[in-house]
Short mmCIF file of C-alpha atoms and ligand atoms in Angstrom, two decimals:
data_model
loop_
_atom_site.label_atom_id
_atom_site.label_comp_id
_atom_site.label_asym_id
_atom_site.label_seq_id
_atom_site.Cartn_x
_atom_site.Cartn_y
_atom_site.Cartn_z
CA MET A 1325 29.40 -33.93 14.57
CA ALA A 1326 32.02 -31.32 13.71
CA THR A 1327 34.61 -30.40 16.32
CA SER A 1328 36.90 -27.48 15.77
CA ALA A 1329 37.69 -23.99 16.91
CA ALA A 1330 36.43 -20.96 15.01
CA PRO A 1331 37.02 -20.43 11.30
CA ARG A 1332 40.58 -19.31 10.60
CA GLY A 1333 41.47 -15.69 9.88
CA ALA A 1334 39.27 -12.73 9.12
CA GLN A 1335 36.66 -13.58 6.52
CA THR A 1336 35.06 -11.22 4.10
CA GLY A 1337 31.83 -10.14 5.65
CA ASN A 1338 33.31 -9.83 9.13
CA ALA A 1339 33.47 -6.45 10.82
CA CYS A 1340 35.74 -8.05 13.39
CA ALA A 1341 37.47 -11.41 13.86
CA ILE A 1342 38.71 -12.26 17.34
CA ARG A 1343 41.05 -15.23 17.62
CA ASP A 1344 42.39 -17.01 20.68
CA LEU A 1345 42.04 -13.90 22.86
CA THR A 1346 43.20 -14.18 26.45
CA VAL A 1347 43.15 -11.17 28.78
CA VAL A 1348 44.54 -11.45 32.30
CA TYR A 1349 44.39 -9.28 35.43
CA ARG A 1350 47.12 -9.27 38.06
CA VAL A 1351 45.75 -9.83 41.53
CA GLU A 1352 48.15 -10.00 44.50
CA GLY A 1353 51.11 -10.78 42.27
CA LYS A 1354 49.44 -13.49 40.16
CA GLU A 1355 47.76 -13.24 36.78
CA TYR A 1356 44.26 -14.64 36.25
CA PRO A 1357 42.43 -14.85 32.90
CA ALA A 1358 39.20 -12.80 32.74
CA VAL A 1359 38.81 -13.65 29.04
CA ARG A 1360 40.23 -16.96 27.92
CA GLU A 1361 40.95 -18.30 24.42
CA VAL A 1362 37.97 -16.52 22.91
CA ASP A 1363 37.16 -16.87 19.21
CA LEU A 1364 34.38 -14.63 17.96
CA ASP A 1365 33.28 -12.98 14.72
CA VAL A 1366 31.14 -9.89 14.45
CA VAL A 1367 29.46 -10.23 11.07
CA ALA A 1368 29.24 -6.98 9.09
CA GLY A 1369 25.85 -5.28 9.22
CA GLU A 1370 24.61 -7.46 12.06
CA ILE A 1371 24.09 -7.14 15.80
CA THR A 1372 26.05 -9.74 17.75
CA ALA A 1373 25.14 -9.97 21.42
CA VAL A 1374 27.46 -11.07 24.20
CA ILE A 1375 25.58 -12.34 27.21
CA GLY A 1376 26.70 -13.64 30.57
CA GLU A 1377 26.44 -13.01 34.29
CA SER A 1378 28.34 -10.27 36.08
CA GLY A 1379 32.09 -10.93 35.98
CA SER A 1380 31.99 -13.24 32.96
CA GLY A 1381 34.39 -10.96 31.05
CA LYS A 1382 32.08 -9.00 28.75
CA THR A 1383 33.49 -5.52 29.39
CA THR A 1384 37.05 -6.85 29.35
CA LEU A 1385 36.38 -8.35 25.91
CA ALA A 1386 35.04 -5.01 24.61
CA MET A 1387 37.99 -3.07 26.07
CA ALA A 1388 40.35 -5.50 24.33
CA MET A 1389 38.53 -4.77 21.05
CA LEU A 1390 39.61 -1.13 21.49
CA ASN A 1391 43.08 -2.28 22.57
CA ALA A 1392 42.32 -0.33 25.73
CA VAL A 1393 42.91 -2.87 28.50
CA GLN A 1394 44.60 -1.01 31.36
CA PRO A 1395 46.92 -2.34 34.10
CA PRO A 1396 46.54 -4.43 36.19
CA GLY A 1397 45.07 -5.98 33.03
CA ARG A 1398 47.07 -7.21 30.03
CA ILE A 1399 46.27 -8.88 26.73
CA ALA A 1400 48.19 -12.12 27.07
CA SER A 1401 47.55 -13.57 23.60
CA GLY A 1402 45.40 -13.48 20.50
CA SER A 1403 44.47 -11.18 17.65
CA ILE A 1404 41.59 -8.84 16.84
CA GLU A 1405 41.39 -8.19 13.11
CA TYR A 1406 39.39 -5.41 11.48
CA PRO A 1407 39.17 -5.32 7.68
CA GLU A 1408 41.49 -2.67 6.19
CA VAL A 1409 42.87 -1.96 9.67
CA GLY A 1410 44.50 -5.27 10.54
CA ASP A 1411 45.17 -6.50 14.06
CA VAL A 1412 44.18 -3.66 16.41
CA LEU A 1413 46.35 -5.22 19.12
CA THR A 1414 49.46 -4.26 17.13
CA LEU A 1415 48.48 -0.57 16.94
CA HIS A 1416 49.40 2.21 19.32
CA GLY A 1417 49.61 5.99 19.54
CA ARG A 1418 47.92 8.04 16.85
CA ALA A 1419 47.08 5.07 14.64
CA LEU A 1420 45.19 3.44 17.48
CA GLN A 1421 43.42 6.67 18.40
CA ARG A 1422 42.24 7.05 14.80
CA VAL A 1423 40.80 3.53 14.72
CA ARG A 1424 38.85 4.27 17.90
CA GLY A 1425 36.05 6.46 16.67
CA ASP A 1426 36.68 6.17 12.94
CA TYR A 1427 36.33 2.40 12.72
CA VAL A 1428 35.17 1.17 16.11
CA SER A 1429 33.56 3.08 18.96
CA MET A 1430 32.05 2.24 22.33
CA VAL A 1431 29.05 3.21 24.39
CA PHE A 1432 30.20 2.59 27.95
CA GLN A 1433 28.35 0.67 30.64
CA THR A 1434 27.64 3.89 32.50
CA SER A 1435 27.66 6.58 29.85
CA GLN A 1436 28.35 9.22 32.48
CA ASN A 1437 31.90 7.96 32.62
CA SER A 1438 32.54 8.67 28.97
CA LEU A 1439 31.26 12.25 29.09
CA ASN A 1440 33.45 15.12 30.22
CA PRO A 1441 31.68 16.87 33.13
CA LEU A 1442 33.47 20.18 32.48
CA THR A 1443 32.68 20.63 28.78
CA ARG A 1444 29.40 21.24 26.99
CA ILE A 1445 28.23 18.31 24.83
CA GLY A 1446 28.61 20.31 21.59
CA ALA A 1447 32.20 21.17 22.47
CA GLN A 1448 32.88 17.47 23.08
CA VAL A 1449 31.62 16.75 19.57
CA MET A 1450 33.99 19.39 18.20
CA ASP A 1451 36.91 17.95 20.22
CA LEU A 1452 36.15 14.53 18.81
CA ALA A 1453 36.06 15.89 15.25
CA ARG A 1454 39.34 17.75 15.80
CA SER A 1455 41.15 14.78 17.32
CA HIS A 1456 40.14 12.66 14.34
CA GLY A 1457 41.35 15.21 11.83
CA HIS A 1458 37.93 16.21 10.46
CA ARG A 1459 38.39 19.51 8.68
CA ASP A 1460 34.67 20.17 8.33
CA LYS A 1461 33.75 20.35 12.01
CA ARG A 1462 30.43 22.02 11.19
CA ALA A 1463 29.39 18.92 9.22
CA VAL A 1464 30.18 16.75 12.25
CA LEU A 1465 28.14 19.07 14.47
CA LYS A 1466 25.27 18.86 11.97
CA GLU A 1467 25.47 15.09 12.10
CA ALA A 1468 25.39 15.27 15.93
CA ALA A 1469 22.23 17.38 15.76
CA ALA A 1470 20.62 14.94 13.30
CA LEU A 1471 21.43 12.00 15.59
CA CYS A 1472 19.98 13.91 18.57
CA ARG A 1473 16.74 14.52 16.69
CA GLN A 1474 16.56 10.85 15.70
CA MET A 1475 16.81 9.96 19.35
CA SER A 1476 14.06 12.45 20.32
CA LEU A 1477 16.56 14.84 21.89
CA ASP A 1478 16.37 18.58 21.27
CA PRO A 1479 19.81 19.33 19.75
CA ASP A 1480 19.69 23.04 20.71
CA ARG A 1481 19.29 22.08 24.34
CA VAL A 1482 21.50 19.00 24.46
CA LEU A 1483 24.50 20.32 22.53
CA THR A 1484 24.73 23.39 24.77
CA ALA A 1485 24.25 21.40 28.00
CA TYR A 1486 26.72 19.98 30.51
CA GLN A 1487 26.27 16.31 31.39
CA HIS A 1488 24.86 17.10 34.88
CA GLU A 1489 22.00 18.99 33.24
CA LEU A 1490 20.80 15.81 31.51
CA SER A 1491 18.80 12.87 32.88
CA GLY A 1492 20.26 9.34 32.90
CA GLY A 1493 18.26 8.40 29.79
CA MET A 1494 19.40 11.54 27.96
CA ARG A 1495 23.03 10.93 28.91
CA GLN A 1496 22.78 7.39 27.58
CA ARG A 1497 21.48 8.73 24.26
CA VAL A 1498 24.24 11.33 24.17
CA GLY A 1499 26.72 8.46 24.70
CA ILE A 1500 25.20 6.72 21.67
CA MET A 1501 25.32 9.95 19.64
CA LEU A 1502 29.03 10.45 20.44
CA ALA A 1503 29.75 6.83 19.52
CA LEU A 1504 28.00 7.18 16.16
CA VAL A 1505 28.84 10.74 15.11
CA LEU A 1506 32.02 9.89 13.20
CA GLY A 1507 30.22 7.07 11.36
CA PRO A 1508 32.15 4.04 12.66
CA ARG A 1509 31.64 0.64 11.07
CA LEU A 1510 31.48 -1.17 14.40
CA VAL A 1511 29.88 0.01 17.63
CA LEU A 1512 30.47 -1.71 20.97
CA LEU A 1513 27.49 -1.21 23.27
CA ASP A 1514 28.21 -2.18 26.86
CA GLU A 1515 24.87 -2.75 28.61
CA PRO A 1516 23.48 0.44 27.05
CA THR A 1517 20.20 0.26 28.93
CA THR A 1518 20.91 -1.27 32.36
CA ALA A 1519 21.04 2.05 34.19
CA LEU A 1520 17.62 3.05 32.82
CA ASP A 1521 14.04 2.44 33.95
CA VAL A 1522 12.05 -0.13 31.96
CA LEU A 1523 10.30 2.41 29.73
CA SER A 1524 13.49 4.27 28.80
CA GLN A 1525 15.16 0.88 28.27
CA SER A 1526 12.76 -0.23 25.59
CA GLU A 1527 12.83 3.24 24.02
CA VAL A 1528 16.64 3.22 23.77
CA LEU A 1529 16.62 -0.35 22.40
CA GLN A 1530 14.11 0.66 19.75
CA ILE A 1531 16.26 3.67 18.83
CA LEU A 1532 19.33 1.47 18.55
CA ARG A 1533 17.55 -0.97 16.32
CA ASP A 1534 16.29 1.82 14.04
CA LEU A 1535 19.71 3.50 13.85
CA GLN A 1536 21.44 0.21 13.11
CA ARG A 1537 19.00 -0.66 10.32
CA GLU A 1538 19.28 2.77 8.78
CA ARG A 1539 23.04 3.23 9.09
CA GLN A 1540 23.99 -0.42 8.65
CA PHE A 1541 26.78 -0.37 11.20
CA SER A 1542 27.82 -3.59 12.87
CA ALA A 1543 27.32 -3.87 16.60
CA LEU A 1544 28.52 -5.87 19.55
CA LEU A 1545 25.78 -5.60 22.15
CA ILE A 1546 26.73 -6.58 25.68
CA THR A 1547 23.87 -7.53 27.95
CA HIS A 1548 22.90 -9.85 30.78
CA ASP A 1549 19.31 -9.96 29.57
CA MET A 1550 18.29 -12.82 27.26
CA GLY A 1551 15.13 -10.81 26.45
CA VAL A 1552 17.30 -8.08 24.89
CA VAL A 1553 19.15 -10.74 22.89
CA ALA A 1554 15.85 -12.14 21.60
CA GLU A 1555 14.61 -8.70 20.57
CA LEU A 1556 17.72 -7.26 18.96
CA ALA A 1557 20.52 -9.65 18.15
CA ASP A 1558 21.19 -11.55 14.92
CA ARG A 1559 23.78 -13.68 16.68
CA VAL A 1560 24.69 -14.33 20.27
CA ALA A 1561 27.77 -15.47 22.17
CA VAL A 1562 27.24 -16.79 25.70
CA MET A 1563 30.12 -16.12 28.11
CA TYR A 1564 30.80 -17.93 31.35
CA ALA A 1565 33.89 -17.33 33.53
CA GLY A 1566 35.83 -15.76 30.66
CA ARG A 1567 34.97 -18.36 28.06
CA VAL A 1568 32.52 -18.35 25.19
CA VAL A 1569 30.53 -21.52 25.92
CA GLU A 1570 27.98 -21.24 23.11
CA ARG A 1571 27.54 -19.06 20.06
CA GLY A 1572 25.39 -18.96 16.97
CA ARG A 1573 22.44 -17.41 15.21
CA THR A 1574 20.01 -16.11 17.84
CA PRO A 1575 16.95 -18.17 16.82
CA LEU A 1576 19.04 -21.39 16.83
CA VAL A 1577 20.56 -20.68 20.23
CA LEU A 1578 17.26 -19.61 21.76
CA THR A 1579 15.15 -22.46 20.44
CA ASN A 1580 17.78 -25.16 20.63
CA PRO A 1581 20.32 -24.27 23.35
CA GLN A 1582 23.06 -26.89 23.57
CA HIS A 1583 24.94 -25.76 26.68
CA PRO A 1584 23.35 -26.24 30.13
CA TYR A 1585 24.32 -22.66 31.06
CA THR A 1586 22.53 -21.16 28.04
CA ARG A 1587 19.56 -23.32 28.86
CA SER A 1588 19.41 -21.96 32.41
CA LEU A 1589 19.73 -18.37 31.19
CA ILE A 1590 16.70 -18.95 28.96
CA GLN A 1591 14.74 -20.79 31.65
CA SER A 1592 15.29 -17.97 34.13
CA ILE A 1593 13.29 -15.50 32.03
CA PRO A 1594 9.48 -15.57 32.25
CA ARG A 1595 8.87 -13.66 29.03
CA LEU A 1596 10.87 -16.24 27.07
CA THR A 1597 9.44 -19.36 28.68
CA GLY A 1598 5.97 -17.77 28.59
CA ASP A 1599 5.02 -19.53 31.82
CA LEU A 1600 5.89 -18.32 35.32
CA ASP A 1601 5.74 -21.87 36.72
CA GLU A 1602 8.50 -22.89 34.35
CA VAL A 1603 10.91 -20.16 35.41
CA ARG A 1604 13.94 -21.80 37.00
CA PRO A 1605 16.69 -19.50 38.20
CA LEU A 1606 20.17 -21.00 38.11
CA PRO A 1607 21.26 -21.71 41.69
CA GLY A 1608 24.67 -20.63 42.99
CA LEU A 1609 27.05 -17.93 41.84
CA PRO A 1610 29.66 -17.81 39.08
CA PRO A 1611 33.27 -18.18 40.27
CA SER A 1612 35.27 -15.03 40.97
CA LEU A 1613 38.37 -14.23 38.92
CA THR A 1614 40.71 -16.03 41.31
CA THR A 1615 38.52 -19.12 41.76
CA ILE A 1616 37.78 -19.97 38.12
CA PRO A 1617 38.91 -23.59 37.61
CA ARG A 1618 42.16 -23.68 35.61
CA GLN A 1619 41.43 -27.09 34.16
CA GLY A 1620 38.27 -28.90 33.11
CA CYS A 1621 34.93 -27.27 32.36
CA VAL A 1622 34.50 -23.82 33.97
CA PHE A 1623 30.76 -24.40 34.45
CA ARG A 1624 30.92 -27.82 36.09
CA ASP A 1625 30.26 -26.70 39.69
CA ARG A 1626 26.86 -25.31 38.73
CA CYS A 1627 26.05 -27.93 36.12
CA ARG A 1628 23.25 -30.29 37.05
CA TYR A 1629 24.81 -32.97 34.86
CA HIS A 1630 28.49 -32.56 35.87
CA PRO A 1631 30.01 -35.56 34.08
CA ALA A 1632 33.28 -36.85 35.64
CA ILE A 1633 35.32 -35.89 32.54
CA ALA A 1634 34.44 -32.20 33.18
CA ASP A 1635 36.77 -32.18 36.23
CA THR A 1636 39.86 -32.73 34.16
CA GLN A 1637 39.15 -31.98 30.50
CA GLU A 1638 38.03 -28.79 28.85
CA PRO A 1639 35.20 -29.36 26.40
CA ALA A 1640 36.08 -28.51 22.78
CA MET A 1641 33.91 -26.26 20.64
CA GLN A 1642 31.61 -28.46 18.58
CA SER A 1643 28.66 -28.07 16.26
CA THR A 1644 25.60 -30.14 15.45
CA GLU A 1645 24.13 -27.66 12.98
CA PRO A 1646 25.51 -24.85 10.80
CA ASP A 1647 25.97 -21.45 12.49
CA HIS A 1648 25.72 -22.90 15.98
CA TRP A 1649 28.69 -23.87 18.23
CA PHE A 1650 28.99 -24.93 21.84
CA ALA A 1651 31.56 -26.28 24.30
CA CYS A 1652 30.09 -29.07 26.40
CA HIS A 1653 31.09 -32.68 27.05
CA LEU A 1654 27.45 -33.76 26.78
CA GLY A 1655 27.32 -32.93 23.08
CA GLY A 1656 23.90 -31.32 23.41
CA LYS A 1657 22.31 -34.45 24.91
CA LEU A 1658 20.51 -32.71 27.78
CA ASP A 1659 17.50 -34.55 29.14
CA ASP A 1660 15.03 -31.69 29.64
N1 LIG B 105 40.92 -3.80 37.02
C1 LIG B 105 40.67 -5.05 37.40
N2 LIG B 105 41.48 -5.67 38.29
C2 LIG B 105 41.25 -6.95 38.67
N3 LIG B 105 40.23 -7.71 38.22
C3 LIG B 105 39.39 -7.13 37.36
C4 LIG B 105 39.54 -5.78 36.89
N4 LIG B 105 38.55 -5.48 36.05
C5 LIG B 105 37.79 -6.60 35.96
N5 LIG B 105 38.29 -7.58 36.74
C6 LIG B 105 37.75 -8.95 36.91
O1 LIG B 105 37.69 -9.55 35.63
C7 LIG B 105 36.51 -10.34 35.50
C8 LIG B 105 35.71 -9.85 34.31
O2 LIG B 105 35.26 -8.53 34.57
P1 LIG B 105 34.35 -7.74 33.53
O3 LIG B 105 34.17 -6.36 34.06
O4 LIG B 105 34.93 -7.89 32.18
O5 LIG B 105 32.99 -8.56 33.63
P2 LIG B 105 31.54 -8.21 33.02
O6 LIG B 105 31.07 -9.46 32.37
O7 LIG B 105 31.62 -6.99 32.20
O8 LIG B 105 30.69 -7.97 34.36
P3 LIG B 105 29.43 -6.97 34.58
O9 LIG B 105 28.23 -7.66 33.99
O10 LIG B 105 29.34 -6.87 36.07
O11 LIG B 105 29.74 -5.66 33.94
C9 LIG B 105 35.76 -10.22 36.82
O12 LIG B 105 36.10 -11.32 37.63
C10 LIG B 105 36.32 -8.94 37.42
O13 LIG B 105 36.28 -8.98 38.82
MG1 LIG B 106 30.73 -5.13 32.34
#
């Protein structure tokens, strides 16, 4: 059995290499880690999903990837390397602004928040083009119209509309259009479908898959839905209380989960288990930011195995097969 952290440094073939990332928030005068010692690669041309319950640190991780963590948050340590860009955490000002949009862009958890309520969508596209130094703004607008059409939106209507004139599903697509219009290499999608009804959800997921295949961008897809992971993601990282507890190629993680938390996430979904009788929701709640254990395994209080060592020692990342890593004292020896 191999035990080690992630591979060192940015490799060729990575759209992003995150190393030893810790992000803290200050609450009542004390700092607490919301993301802790995370190592993660986003492989170029692939969709990497990040899954975990509410509060596990998914959005904080994505904001760090834009070097956009705001007070009371702070990036305490680590690096986030993009090829040809370097460590985004060392950039600021104009250089950072250029990277956001040109290299990496984000579709926010509620796309409403990323749209300007006072400006028509087309004007927002032009602003984006201007702020990124695109001389040919018409070409960018043409690209916006093409993206709209690809997402079954009427560009004449959408580009002249204000956000309040659009439905939730349309706004979400506009968010995706704005994230893609400058042709970034990496797109961060923060729960792009949670605010939508089931039909619009599957439509938007289908659109994302088609766009990604056609344009070959890399994506980090944040979700709390293992079904979405199964449908869309090449790789998946499972987060719990700020830590990545398991990561690997999606089929390996789904068919052979090695961490008890991943196993419960899979068992809580009827369409993955295929049998309603076998659905077993995970009892209890994840810890809040201020109650995450500072030593030992962060999952131990909800773990049905809870070995004594988990109270004092953090499990190291280990691997029993290529492209599949997990952090658990039980070494994958789970008895069901
Ligand atoms: N501005 C803030 N101040 C203090 N704590 C914060 C702040 N933003 C987030 N947190 C805390 O950091 C932790 C991670 O939050 P984050 O929003 O990254 O989780 P998430 O996985 O995206 O959750 P969700 O699925 O609900 O979107 C949570 O405990 C949250 O309460
Ligand atoms: Mg979030």
